[in-house]
Amino acid sequence: MKICVIGLGYIGLPTAAMFARSGLDVLGVDCNETIVHELNQGRTLIEEDGLAEWIPGVVASGKLRASTTPEEADAFIITVPTPLDVEKKADLSFVESAARSIAPLLRPGNIVVLESTSPAGTVEERLKPLLEQSGLSAGTDFSLGYSPERVIPGNILRELVTNDRIAGGIDGASAKKIAALYRAFVQGSIYETDVRTAELCKLAENTYRDVNIAFANELAKISENQGVDVWEVIRLCNRHPRVNIHQPGPGVGGHCIAVDPWFIVEKNPEDSQLIRLSREINDRMPLYAADLASGILSAIEHPAEEEHPVGATYPKGVGRPVVAVLGIAYKPDVDDTRESPIRTLIEELERRGMDVRWHDPHVKNQPGNAPGTLEAAEGADLLILGVNHTEFRQLDYRSIARSMRHRNLLDARGSVDAEAARSAGFLVYALGRGHRLR
Ligand code: SAJ
């Protein structure tokens, strides 16, 4: 059996590699020539646990090849981006161009599966008409449907195999064929359903998480007002057998949770008020974290030597405040900075006149990355833990403290060892921990 996977990103490449390892002949297609060239040499540009070890083997065995153009195959899997446009609506142009490239290659008996997260109705309204320009009829001549991935970046290769999966078909026979296709490597259950249900499930799963995180973020602000520690509140609430409150933080990043709820709002503007509000609450969190940072800097009692330039609006207390931020990836232990709330936080601090340095051990080839934590913290008035990467779990607070101008620490993730930091001389603040700094 031959499979053509269109789009070799964070999902497409691991999926292609998984099918190839299961013994199928896979052609990976991407418009980016560098990705195609590198893959054909057995290399990947994506940092994902285990992937770099797998790729050389499947490429050397000839089971996985890459090209910039698709070829005839038994099954086509579309894993291209579906970004938000400026009106917060899904940009389906990549899905549509994938469909246009498949149509001339379609043969009776083929299977076409969309995996890209899309508004409910996309397969029937946007994909099907383009594929049927081949002269073949979906359902009658070829199978068509939607089967969303549910993998978590950082654990993709394991979760592709073990997670349960949904196979949505435009008819029952399509759902069955799609389920059988993924059986090649999925060990979890595969649930067959109709295509629109599958599309909405994907959106609902990520929206559930977004709304829950918005609740946690609201609880963080409430805890600050009430002089309690939100991290303790959530830890204790979650001992209830039916409560699972997510974690607050400086915002929601990545290409899924911060985006997918808008695909529901787009189609249901009147009936998605909680979803829209949650999105707005989470989008505001980087600014909230910036307010906390400004509050801490304003509380510094001994002004630095520098004079305030005329007209500057820095917080009182220091001259031009220097802030060191640890982590800019969108979440722990990944190199991905898409929609990272920490980037927004840094931009906001800079807009407020602060001199911001940052370090992220996972993020490669991005200008501005200080060589290490100590270098980023040199001369800083405030250290912010932005992302709780494993590397930041045990920081050398004594050395960091020695290199800073003022020893302030803002923990935006509730994961700093406050005792260790305090004994090195830090004043430790945390988002959601009753300081009333705003
Ligand atoms: N975050 C919080 N609080 C939390 C959990 C996460 O603030 O309690 C933030 C993270 O810091 C990050 C963002 O949310 O900035 C998203 O991170 P994530 O780990 O929750 O999710 P993603 O975007 O990496 O992956 C999600 C997953 N969906 C769900 O867990 C329902 C994954 O299973 C999906 O496959 C993926 O979206 C996707 O591709 O849609």
PDB file of N, CA, C and O and ligand atoms in Angstrom, residues 117 149-153 202 205-206 209 213 246-249 251-254 256-257 260 330-331 341 413, ligand 1:
ATOM      1  N   THR A 117      -6.618  20.681  11.584  1.00  0.00           N
ATOM      2  CA  THR A 117      -7.744  21.201  12.371  1.00  0.00           C
ATOM      3  C   THR A 117      -8.495  22.239  11.537  1.00  0.00           C
ATOM      4  O   THR A 117      -7.895  23.166  11.008  1.00  0.00           O
ATOM      5  N   GLU A 149      -5.532  14.254  14.671  1.00  0.00           N
ATOM      6  CA  GLU A 149      -4.518  13.767  15.621  1.00  0.00           C
ATOM      7  C   GLU A 149      -4.828  14.383  16.974  1.00  0.00           C
ATOM      8  O   GLU A 149      -5.506  15.402  17.067  1.00  0.00           O
ATOM      9  N   ARG A 150      -4.323  13.766  18.035  1.00  0.00           N
ATOM     10  CA  ARG A 150      -4.531  14.278  19.394  1.00  0.00           C
ATOM     11  C   ARG A 150      -3.230  14.291  20.166  1.00  0.00           C
ATOM     12  O   ARG A 150      -3.234  14.292  21.394  1.00  0.00           O
ATOM     13  N   VAL A 151      -2.121  14.255  19.437  1.00  0.00           N
ATOM     14  CA  VAL A 151      -0.835  14.073  20.110  1.00  0.00           C
ATOM     15  C   VAL A 151      -0.333  15.366  20.739  1.00  0.00           C
ATOM     16  O   VAL A 151      -0.620  16.460  20.260  1.00  0.00           O
ATOM     17  N   ILE A 152       0.431  15.217  21.783  1.00  0.00           N
ATOM     18  CA  ILE A 152       0.973  16.376  22.486  1.00  0.00           C
ATOM     19  C   ILE A 152       2.430  16.565  22.046  1.00  0.00           C
ATOM     20  O   ILE A 152       3.222  15.617  22.091  1.00  0.00           O
ATOM     21  N   PRO A 153       2.797  17.752  21.536  1.00  0.00           N
ATOM     22  CA  PRO A 153       4.197  17.969  21.170  1.00  0.00           C
ATOM     23  C   PRO A 153       5.106  17.621  22.350  1.00  0.00           C
ATOM     24  O   PRO A 153       4.818  17.957  23.490  1.00  0.00           O
ATOM     25  N   LYS A 202     -12.569  17.561  17.435  1.00  0.00           N
ATOM     26  CA  LYS A 202     -11.205  18.112  17.510  1.00  0.00           C
ATOM     27  C   LYS A 202     -11.228  19.519  18.109  1.00  0.00           C
ATOM     28  O   LYS A 202     -10.431  19.862  18.987  1.00  0.00           O
ATOM     29  N   GLU A 205     -12.253  19.489  21.908  1.00  0.00           N
ATOM     30  CA  GLU A 205     -11.226  19.016  22.840  1.00  0.00           C
ATOM     31  C   GLU A 205     -10.286  20.156  23.232  1.00  0.00           C
ATOM     32  O   GLU A 205     -10.003  20.379  24.410  1.00  0.00           O
ATOM     33  N   ASN A 206      -9.823  20.883  22.242  1.00  0.00           N
ATOM     34  CA  ASN A 206      -8.882  21.962  22.543  1.00  0.00           C
ATOM     35  C   ASN A 206      -9.585  23.152  23.204  1.00  0.00           C
ATOM     36  O   ASN A 206      -8.992  23.849  24.025  1.00  0.00           O
ATOM     37  N   ARG A 209      -9.948  22.681  26.896  1.00  0.00           N
ATOM     38  CA  ARG A 209      -8.712  23.010  27.610  1.00  0.00           C
ATOM     39  C   ARG A 209      -8.550  24.530  27.731  1.00  0.00           C
ATOM     40  O   ARG A 209      -8.159  25.043  28.766  1.00  0.00           O
ATOM     41  N   ILE A 213      -8.336  26.566  31.186  1.00  0.00           N
ATOM     42  CA  ILE A 213      -7.164  27.391  31.516  1.00  0.00           C
ATOM     43  C   ILE A 213      -7.612  28.825  31.829  1.00  0.00           C
ATOM     44  O   ILE A 213      -7.092  29.468  32.750  1.00  0.00           O
ATOM     45  N   HIS A 246      -7.148  23.241  35.386  1.00  0.00           N
ATOM     46  CA  HIS A 246      -5.851  23.330  34.725  1.00  0.00           C
ATOM     47  C   HIS A 246      -4.971  24.378  35.417  1.00  0.00           C
ATOM     48  O   HIS A 246      -5.367  24.952  36.420  1.00  0.00           O
ATOM     49  N   GLN A 247      -3.808  24.634  34.817  1.00  0.00           N
ATOM     50  CA  GLN A 247      -2.832  25.525  35.458  1.00  0.00           C
ATOM     51  C   GLN A 247      -2.931  26.944  34.905  1.00  0.00           C
ATOM     52  O   GLN A 247      -3.014  27.122  33.689  1.00  0.00           O
ATOM     53  N   PRO A 248      -2.857  27.952  35.773  1.00  0.00           N
ATOM     54  CA  PRO A 248      -2.797  29.323  35.258  1.00  0.00           C
ATOM     55  C   PRO A 248      -1.402  29.593  34.696  1.00  0.00           C
ATOM     56  O   PRO A 248      -0.511  28.760  34.823  1.00  0.00           O
ATOM     57  N   GLY A 249      -1.202  30.730  34.103  1.00  0.00           N
ATOM     58  CA  GLY A 249       0.110  31.051  33.552  1.00  0.00           C
ATOM     59  C   GLY A 249       0.069  32.352  32.781  1.00  0.00           C
ATOM     60  O   GLY A 249      -0.958  33.042  32.770  1.00  0.00           O
ATOM     61  N   GLY A 251      -0.313  32.941  29.782  1.00  0.00           N
ATOM     62  CA  GLY A 251      -1.038  32.906  28.506  1.00  0.00           C
ATOM     63  C   GLY A 251      -0.964  31.542  27.867  1.00  0.00           C
ATOM     64  O   GLY A 251      -0.277  30.652  28.346  1.00  0.00           O
ATOM     65  N   VAL A 252      -1.701  31.385  26.796  1.00  0.00           N
ATOM     66  CA  VAL A 252      -1.790  30.108  26.085  1.00  0.00           C
ATOM     67  C   VAL A 252      -1.158  30.272  24.710  1.00  0.00           C
ATOM     68  O   VAL A 252      -1.517  31.170  23.961  1.00  0.00           O
ATOM     69  N   GLY A 253      -0.200  29.402  24.415  1.00  0.00           N
ATOM     70  CA  GLY A 253       0.473  29.507  23.127  1.00  0.00           C
ATOM     71  C   GLY A 253       0.289  28.267  22.282  1.00  0.00           C
ATOM     72  O   GLY A 253      -0.565  27.423  22.579  1.00  0.00           O
ATOM     73  N   GLY A 254       1.108  28.168  21.243  1.00  0.00           N
ATOM     74  CA  GLY A 254       1.045  27.017  20.353  1.00  0.00           C
ATOM     75  C   GLY A 254       0.035  27.248  19.258  1.00  0.00           C
ATOM     76  O   GLY A 254      -0.703  28.243  19.258  1.00  0.00           O
ATOM     77  N   CYS A 256      -2.537  25.342  18.479  1.00  0.00           N
ATOM     78  CA  CYS A 256      -3.788  24.587  18.593  1.00  0.00           C
ATOM     79  C   CYS A 256      -4.763  25.264  19.532  1.00  0.00           C
ATOM     80  O   CYS A 256      -5.802  25.760  19.112  1.00  0.00           O
ATOM     81  N   ILE A 257      -4.413  25.308  20.821  1.00  0.00           N
ATOM     82  CA  ILE A 257      -5.384  25.754  21.819  1.00  0.00           C
ATOM     83  C   ILE A 257      -5.684  27.247  21.677  1.00  0.00           C
ATOM     84  O   ILE A 257      -6.810  27.687  21.905  1.00  0.00           O
ATOM     85  N   ASP A 260      -7.809  27.079  17.806  1.00  0.00           N
ATOM     86  CA  ASP A 260      -8.981  26.271  17.462  1.00  0.00           C
ATOM     87  C   ASP A 260     -10.319  26.830  17.967  1.00  0.00           C
ATOM     88  O   ASP A 260     -11.331  26.721  17.258  1.00  0.00           O
ATOM     89  N   TYR A 330       6.604  28.004  23.545  1.00  0.00           N
ATOM     90  CA  TYR A 330       5.216  28.171  23.961  1.00  0.00           C
ATOM     91  C   TYR A 330       4.844  27.284  25.142  1.00  0.00           C
ATOM     92  O   TYR A 330       3.846  27.520  25.810  1.00  0.00           O
ATOM     93  N   LYS A 331       5.711  26.288  25.422  1.00  0.00           N
ATOM     94  CA  LYS A 331       5.482  25.463  26.611  1.00  0.00           C
ATOM     95  C   LYS A 331       6.772  24.694  26.933  1.00  0.00           C
ATOM     96  O   LYS A 331       7.727  24.744  26.160  1.00  0.00           O
ATOM     97  N   PRO A 341       3.135  33.041  24.357  1.00  0.00           N
ATOM     98  CA  PRO A 341       2.731  34.206  25.148  1.00  0.00           C
ATOM     99  C   PRO A 341       3.925  34.948  25.733  1.00  0.00           C
ATOM    100  O   PRO A 341       3.835  36.139  26.047  1.00  0.00           O
ATOM    101  N   ARG A 413       4.968  30.522  36.489  1.00  0.00           N
ATOM    102  CA  ARG A 413       4.502  29.135  36.315  1.00  0.00           C
ATOM    103  C   ARG A 413       4.265  28.409  37.629  1.00  0.00           C
ATOM    104  O   ARG A 413       3.993  27.203  37.626  1.00  0.00           O
TER     105      ARG A 413
HETATM  106  N1  SAJ B   1      -1.262  25.780  29.298  1.00  0.00           N
HETATM  107  C1  SAJ B   1      -1.649  26.482  30.427  1.00  0.00           C
HETATM  108  N2  SAJ B   1      -2.209  25.796  31.470  1.00  0.00           N
HETATM  109  C2  SAJ B   1      -2.395  24.449  31.421  1.00  0.00           C
HETATM  110  C3  SAJ B   1      -2.018  23.739  30.260  1.00  0.00           C
HETATM  111  C4  SAJ B   1      -1.451  24.422  29.217  1.00  0.00           C
HETATM  112  O1  SAJ B   1      -1.490  27.715  30.515  1.00  0.00           O
HETATM  113  O2  SAJ B   1      -2.906  23.901  32.392  1.00  0.00           O
HETATM  114  C5  SAJ B   1      -0.676  26.489  28.157  1.00  0.00           C
HETATM  115  C6  SAJ B   1       0.727  25.986  27.817  1.00  0.00           C
HETATM  116  O3  SAJ B   1       1.697  26.671  28.559  1.00  0.00           O
HETATM  117  C7  SAJ B   1       0.795  26.299  26.335  1.00  0.00           C
HETATM  118  C8  SAJ B   1      -0.641  26.133  25.863  1.00  0.00           C
HETATM  119  O4  SAJ B   1      -1.447  26.153  27.011  1.00  0.00           O
HETATM  120  O5  SAJ B   1       1.188  27.640  26.133  1.00  0.00           O
HETATM  121  C9  SAJ B   1      -0.952  24.886  25.070  1.00  0.00           C
HETATM  122  O6  SAJ B   1      -0.248  23.786  25.595  1.00  0.00           O
HETATM  123  P1  SAJ B   1      -0.856  22.328  25.774  1.00  0.00           P
HETATM  124  O7  SAJ B   1       0.214  21.460  26.291  1.00  0.00           O
HETATM  125  O8  SAJ B   1      -2.097  22.388  26.588  1.00  0.00           O
HETATM  126  O9  SAJ B   1      -1.363  21.903  24.346  1.00  0.00           O
HETATM  127  P2  SAJ B   1      -0.720  21.840  22.861  1.00  0.00           P
HETATM  128  O10 SAJ B   1      -1.178  23.042  22.119  1.00  0.00           O
HETATM  129  O11 SAJ B   1       0.737  21.569  22.875  1.00  0.00           O
HETATM  130  O12 SAJ B   1      -1.464  20.533  22.323  1.00  0.00           O
HETATM  131  C10 SAJ B   1      -2.883  20.504  22.297  1.00  0.00           C
HETATM  132  C11 SAJ B   1      -3.343  19.178  22.914  1.00  0.00           C
HETATM  133  N3  SAJ B   1      -4.775  19.191  23.137  1.00  0.00           N
HETATM  134  C12 SAJ B   1      -5.317  18.851  24.315  1.00  0.00           C
HETATM  135  O13 SAJ B   1      -4.667  18.514  25.275  1.00  0.00           O
HETATM  136  C13 SAJ B   1      -6.814  18.861  24.396  1.00  0.00           C
HETATM  137  C14 SAJ B   1      -2.975  18.041  21.983  1.00  0.00           C
HETATM  138  O14 SAJ B   1      -3.489  16.808  22.469  1.00  0.00           O
HETATM  139  C15 SAJ B   1      -3.519  18.306  20.575  1.00  0.00           C
HETATM  140  O15 SAJ B   1      -3.164  17.275  19.688  1.00  0.00           O
HETATM  141  C16 SAJ B   1      -2.892  19.592  20.090  1.00  0.00           C
HETATM  142  O16 SAJ B   1      -3.310  20.641  20.967  1.00  0.00           O
HETATM  143  C17 SAJ B   1      -3.356  19.854  18.672  1.00  0.00           C
HETATM  144  O17 SAJ B   1      -2.599  19.554  17.737  1.00  0.00           O
HETATM  145  O18 SAJ B   1      -4.501  20.272  18.469  1.00  0.00           O
END
